[in-house]
Amino acid sequence: MKSDVYFTNFRATMTENLLQKLERLIRKAGIEKIDFQDKFVAIKIHFGEPGNLAFLRPNYAKVVADVVKSLGGKPFLTDCNTLYVGGRKNALDHIDAAYLNGFSPFSTGCHVIIADGLKGTDEVYVSVPDGDYVKEAKIGRAVMDADVFISLTHFKGHESTGFGGTIKNIGMGCGSRAGKMEMHAAGKPHVKQSKCVGCGMCTKNCAHDAITISDKKASINHDKCVGCGRCIGSCIKDAVLPGSDDSNEKLNCKMVEYTAAVVRDRPCFHVSLVMDLSPYCDCHAENDAPFAPDVGMFASFDSVALDQACADAVNAQPANKGSILDERECKCHDHFTNIHPSTDWKSQISHAEKMGLGTKEYNLIKI
């Protein structure tokens, strides 16, 4: 059976602005079918790396939060800490980044909770019995403590996964630091010796006695290391770096299996805004010019159909003049492949269908 995906464009009128239109969209899409009364509701969003301006404005998050509150729910905005060096690698910096980009309780009407805690180690192990690559996902605790899960996604391109849509927002975004390590690499972290000062914080945080200090430099014994990533979070000099040795296709599949860990066995609803189509992730501290025009707002209970509908809508758009897509030699009718030839976004969709998360077949209902 096809899944329903609801859509509205970015046209506004004198009687309805875009925020009112988003509320009408999600209500038409059926969000009211969920029992929110006295339920904790995680709204998963990307707060934007400081310096990046392509992330969703907090005004959109307020619309979703206000609808949840009107239905009796207790919403909070959430994301997990990043694996890489940047402005969101621990909860304090992450909240600072969220506030800097406008996501405060005063602007959104709800609080920000970093799901995997101060150093990215507050996680829940969630069984994925049918996973090909992941049997036990490591998910930020606050995400799993919520009764209802809502994803609010900025749909855009991505250098590793082809595009960053709902599945990536959930799967990669809800993984703890150890979870992100598992998705990105089959290998283990390593120490960049030139940055290491031998402070010993990594050794204190290693539960497997895998790290030693010699001549004021740390080194990791990969025979003992389990790849948990705690040394990355504890290093004050950003000298401990994750591996990145898995293929993009395997990354997509692991991301899907992490998504399964998050969404199964509880009510979920998904919203995706196709706008400011940067070719790269919002985790960059900058954003390139949009490669195609803004499309509109989408909502569905089916994350797979939603991503497929968004991808189809983007591929139907012309390239923006002067963008990276305009400059590339286009070898196919797929914008994401033309921008990032080494990626295969369709592997997300096919693996998600295999995992029973939804279907790529959809009815597009325009409002």
XYZ file of C-alpha atoms in Angstrom:
367
model
C 0.000 0.000 0.000
C 1.087 3.553 -0.678
C 1.684 5.930 2.225
C 0.165 9.394 2.406
C 2.586 12.299 2.219
C 1.105 15.759 2.684
C 2.617 18.764 0.942
C 2.244 22.510 0.785
C 4.382 25.059 -1.043
C 5.936 28.234 0.307
C 3.331 30.583 -1.147
C 1.686 32.784 1.476
C -1.378 34.986 1.400
C -2.680 38.031 3.255
C -4.723 35.683 5.441
C -2.226 32.848 6.040
C 1.515 33.103 6.656
C 4.000 30.225 6.406
C 3.862 29.370 10.087
C 0.078 29.111 9.977
C 0.418 27.049 6.819
C 2.809 24.628 8.552
C 0.320 24.166 11.386
C -2.460 23.463 8.893
C -0.200 20.960 7.102
C 0.651 18.884 10.153
C -2.922 18.871 11.395
C -4.184 17.780 7.957
C -1.488 15.083 7.916
C -3.021 13.604 11.050
C -0.806 14.582 13.970
C -3.953 14.825 16.105
C -4.389 11.039 15.808
C -1.565 10.641 18.339
C -2.447 10.649 22.025
C -0.272 13.427 23.435
C -2.059 13.914 26.758
C 0.549 14.251 29.531
C 3.152 12.594 27.263
C 6.792 13.670 26.961
C 7.408 14.494 23.295
C 10.881 14.601 21.753
C 11.092 16.932 18.746
C 14.327 15.959 16.979
C 15.876 18.880 15.147
C 19.339 20.014 14.032
C 20.232 23.255 15.827
C 22.849 24.194 13.218
C 26.602 24.377 13.610
C 27.667 27.939 14.543
C 28.521 29.729 11.302
C 25.996 27.750 9.264
C 22.878 29.666 8.227
C 20.954 26.959 6.355
C 19.404 25.299 9.433
C 15.662 25.600 10.044
C 14.545 28.758 11.770
C 13.325 28.254 15.342
C 9.954 29.710 14.320
C 9.118 26.400 12.631
C 10.022 24.461 15.773
C 7.684 26.687 17.789
C 4.780 25.787 15.508
C 5.300 22.068 16.122
C 5.818 22.569 19.858
C 2.689 24.720 20.155
C 0.574 22.114 18.354
C 1.889 19.408 20.701
C 1.073 21.566 23.727
C -2.403 22.293 22.377
C -2.958 18.517 22.291
C -1.849 18.063 25.897
C 1.767 17.028 25.306
C 5.013 18.141 26.940
C 7.451 18.870 24.089
C 11.190 19.437 24.159
C 13.683 20.053 21.353
C 16.542 17.598 21.216
C 19.646 16.422 19.397
C 22.726 14.411 20.330
C 26.309 15.618 20.542
C 28.550 15.431 17.493
C 31.381 12.978 17.023
C 33.626 15.451 15.236
C 35.397 18.552 16.532
C 33.084 21.566 16.441
C 30.649 23.752 18.325
C 28.272 20.982 19.437
C 30.584 18.287 20.803
C 29.359 18.513 24.413
C 26.051 19.521 25.948
C 27.188 22.941 27.200
C 28.603 24.018 23.836
C 25.631 22.399 22.100
C 23.092 24.375 24.126
C 25.123 27.552 23.561
C 24.975 26.850 19.812
C 21.223 26.245 19.986
C 20.664 29.505 21.843
C 22.981 31.381 19.478
C 20.887 30.169 16.564
C 17.649 31.187 18.254
C 16.431 27.932 19.844
C 15.676 29.172 23.341
C 12.647 28.410 25.536
C 11.541 32.005 24.965
C 11.511 31.738 21.162
C 10.245 28.161 20.790
C 8.040 27.717 23.842
C 9.877 24.595 25.006
C 13.223 23.561 26.465
C 16.329 22.206 24.749
C 17.617 18.873 26.071
C 20.804 17.342 24.658
C 19.770 13.711 24.519
C 23.090 11.984 25.216
C 24.207 14.176 28.102
C 27.211 16.296 28.923
C 29.896 14.308 27.095
C 27.772 12.213 24.746
C 27.899 9.151 26.981
C 24.354 9.128 28.398
C 22.951 6.434 26.133
C 20.477 3.570 25.999
C 21.300 0.282 24.289
C 18.372 -0.586 22.014
C 18.090 -4.022 20.421
C 17.866 -4.213 16.627
C 17.405 -7.976 16.171
C 16.891 -7.787 12.412
C 19.802 -5.434 11.726
C 22.400 -6.548 9.195
C 25.115 -4.337 10.710
C 23.768 -3.145 14.069
C 22.404 -5.476 16.717
C 22.357 -2.987 19.586
C 22.059 0.715 18.803
C 23.394 3.332 21.194
C 20.724 6.042 21.401
C 20.688 9.247 23.444
C 18.765 8.562 26.649
C 16.364 11.524 26.469
C 15.197 10.392 23.019
C 14.319 6.944 24.326
C 12.769 8.309 27.524
C 10.212 10.266 25.468
C 6.738 8.782 24.984
C 6.243 10.263 21.504
C 8.850 11.046 18.857
C 8.594 13.787 16.205
C 11.257 14.556 13.614
C 11.509 18.073 12.192
C 13.994 17.884 9.343
C 15.823 20.323 7.116
C 16.097 18.394 3.855
C 19.359 19.104 1.988
C 22.304 17.432 0.265
C 24.958 15.447 2.111
C 28.524 14.542 1.210
C 28.359 11.001 2.629
C 24.737 9.915 2.382
C 23.623 11.727 -0.791
C 20.983 13.711 1.025
C 20.218 14.494 4.620
C 16.535 13.763 5.164
C 14.286 12.309 7.821
C 16.149 9.005 8.126
C 19.461 10.773 8.642
C 17.956 13.273 11.078
C 16.711 10.362 13.173
C 19.322 7.641 12.720
C 22.536 9.630 12.807
C 21.122 12.462 14.885
C 19.850 10.277 17.729
C 22.991 8.176 18.019
C 25.214 8.917 21.006
C 28.886 9.593 20.301
C 29.561 5.879 20.497
C 26.606 5.308 18.198
C 27.908 7.783 15.659
C 31.274 6.046 15.862
C 29.592 2.725 15.092
C 27.770 4.149 12.084
C 30.779 5.925 10.624
C 33.463 3.318 11.061
C 34.255 -0.321 11.449
C 37.546 0.796 13.000
C 38.655 2.506 16.189
C 39.663 6.049 17.183
C 43.265 7.202 16.991
C 45.360 9.935 18.587
C 46.786 12.840 16.601
C 50.112 13.016 18.381
C 50.859 16.646 17.478
C 47.786 17.796 19.444
C 48.116 15.477 22.438
C 49.543 16.995 25.648
C 49.423 13.808 27.717
C 46.895 15.117 30.228
C 45.506 11.636 30.832
C 41.791 12.507 30.578
C 41.324 9.834 27.928
C 42.853 7.152 30.134
C 40.532 8.097 32.997
C 37.509 7.692 30.721
C 38.586 4.397 29.137
C 36.840 1.432 30.747
C 38.922 -1.105 28.837
C 42.468 -0.046 29.746
C 43.157 0.542 26.054
C 44.966 3.895 26.340
C 48.482 4.470 27.644
C 50.607 7.607 28.054
C 54.235 7.570 27.028
C 56.499 10.628 26.682
C 53.417 12.826 27.300
C 51.589 11.320 24.331
C 48.591 9.014 24.416
C 48.218 5.963 22.222
C 45.307 3.540 21.800
C 45.677 -0.229 21.750
C 43.113 -1.309 19.157
C 43.193 -4.885 20.438
C 41.618 -3.640 23.670
C 39.597 -0.715 22.299
C 35.865 -1.366 21.755
C 35.197 1.850 19.824
C 32.916 3.439 22.435
C 34.137 6.970 21.644
C 34.377 8.143 25.247
C 37.995 9.192 24.759
C 36.874 11.511 21.945
C 34.416 13.264 24.221
C 36.857 13.621 27.102
C 39.819 15.031 25.138
C 40.134 18.750 25.850
C 42.567 19.246 22.954
C 40.533 17.417 20.286
C 43.503 15.112 19.763
C 41.481 11.880 19.654
C 39.862 11.398 16.267
C 37.280 8.877 15.038
C 37.919 6.458 12.224
C 36.017 6.869 8.955
C 36.693 3.657 7.102
C 33.227 2.362 6.201
C 31.639 2.770 2.789
C 28.891 5.324 2.255
C 26.430 2.566 1.413
C 27.163 0.738 4.665
C 26.861 4.057 6.512
C 23.370 4.508 5.029
C 22.339 1.013 6.101
C 23.612 1.480 9.657
C 21.807 4.810 9.805
C 18.556 3.089 8.837
C 19.050 0.475 11.549
C 19.601 3.223 14.117
C 16.389 4.846 12.871
C 14.586 1.559 13.493
C 15.870 1.561 17.071
C 14.412 5.038 17.640
C 10.986 4.816 15.999
C 9.782 1.286 16.668
C 7.133 0.569 19.296
C 5.972 4.135 19.921
C 3.988 6.894 18.168
C 6.011 8.894 15.632
C 5.333 11.744 13.219
C 7.644 13.335 10.658
C 7.939 16.797 9.106
C 10.461 17.778 6.434
C 11.087 21.258 5.045
C 12.737 21.352 1.626
C 14.375 24.754 1.588
C 17.832 26.348 1.628
C 19.100 23.293 -0.238
C 22.739 23.376 0.777
C 24.776 20.605 -0.875
C 26.351 19.749 2.485
C 25.220 18.871 6.004
C 24.191 21.555 8.499
C 27.033 20.194 10.660
C 29.418 22.303 8.558
C 30.382 25.652 10.070
C 29.386 27.210 6.737
C 26.775 26.619 4.060
C 27.199 26.764 0.307
C 24.651 28.419 -1.976
C 21.432 26.417 -2.461
C 21.760 24.137 -5.487
C 18.029 24.181 -6.340
C 14.983 26.336 -5.520
C 12.965 25.950 -2.336
C 10.170 23.415 -2.759
C 7.869 23.345 0.244
C 6.848 21.579 3.451
C 6.060 17.856 3.737
C 4.581 15.714 6.536
C 3.835 12.019 6.978
C 3.706 9.136 9.431
C 6.015 7.238 7.029
C 9.647 8.386 7.159
C 10.581 6.356 4.058
C 7.805 7.734 1.856
C 8.611 11.211 3.156
C 12.277 11.013 2.155
C 11.374 9.571 -1.245
C 8.827 12.324 -1.884
C 11.298 15.031 -0.893
C 14.022 13.551 -3.113
C 11.629 13.325 -6.058
C 10.542 16.929 -5.540
C 14.143 18.179 -5.460
C 15.111 16.204 -8.560
C 12.217 17.839 -10.411
C 13.741 21.289 -9.812
C 16.193 23.105 -12.102
C 19.724 23.831 -10.915
C 20.241 27.246 -9.368
C 22.516 29.335 -11.548
C 25.987 29.654 -10.051
C 25.477 26.784 -7.611
C 27.668 23.693 -7.310
C 25.043 21.734 -9.267
C 25.125 24.302 -12.058
C 28.916 24.000 -12.243
C 29.000 20.193 -12.295
C 28.838 18.057 -15.405
C 25.482 16.371 -14.862
C 25.711 12.743 -15.936
C 22.225 11.699 -14.802
C 18.883 13.155 -13.759
C 19.698 12.867 -10.064
C 20.893 16.076 -8.431
C 22.319 14.321 -5.378
C 24.395 11.890 -7.441
C 25.633 14.688 -9.687
C 26.831 16.685 -6.673
C 28.237 13.726 -4.719
C 29.018 10.924 -7.218
C 30.420 8.555 -4.571
C 27.114 8.434 -2.672
C 23.953 6.385 -3.190
C 20.984 7.859 -1.352
C 18.700 5.132 -2.685
C 20.443 2.627 -0.418
C 18.764 4.416 2.515
C 15.349 3.893 0.978
C 15.809 0.263 -0.050
C 17.271 -0.782 3.315
C 14.528 1.075 5.197
C 11.900 -0.791 3.176
C 13.667 -4.055 3.972
C 13.596 -3.161 7.683
C 9.852 -2.521 7.497
C 10.107 1.177 8.334
C 7.841 2.217 5.462
C 7.497 2.269 1.713
C 8.843 4.439 -1.092
C 5.433 4.318 -2.754
C 3.371 7.350 -1.773
C 0.281 9.418 -2.460
C 1.191 13.106 -2.552
C -1.677 15.067 -1.046
C -1.388 18.788 -1.721
C -3.006 21.301 0.581
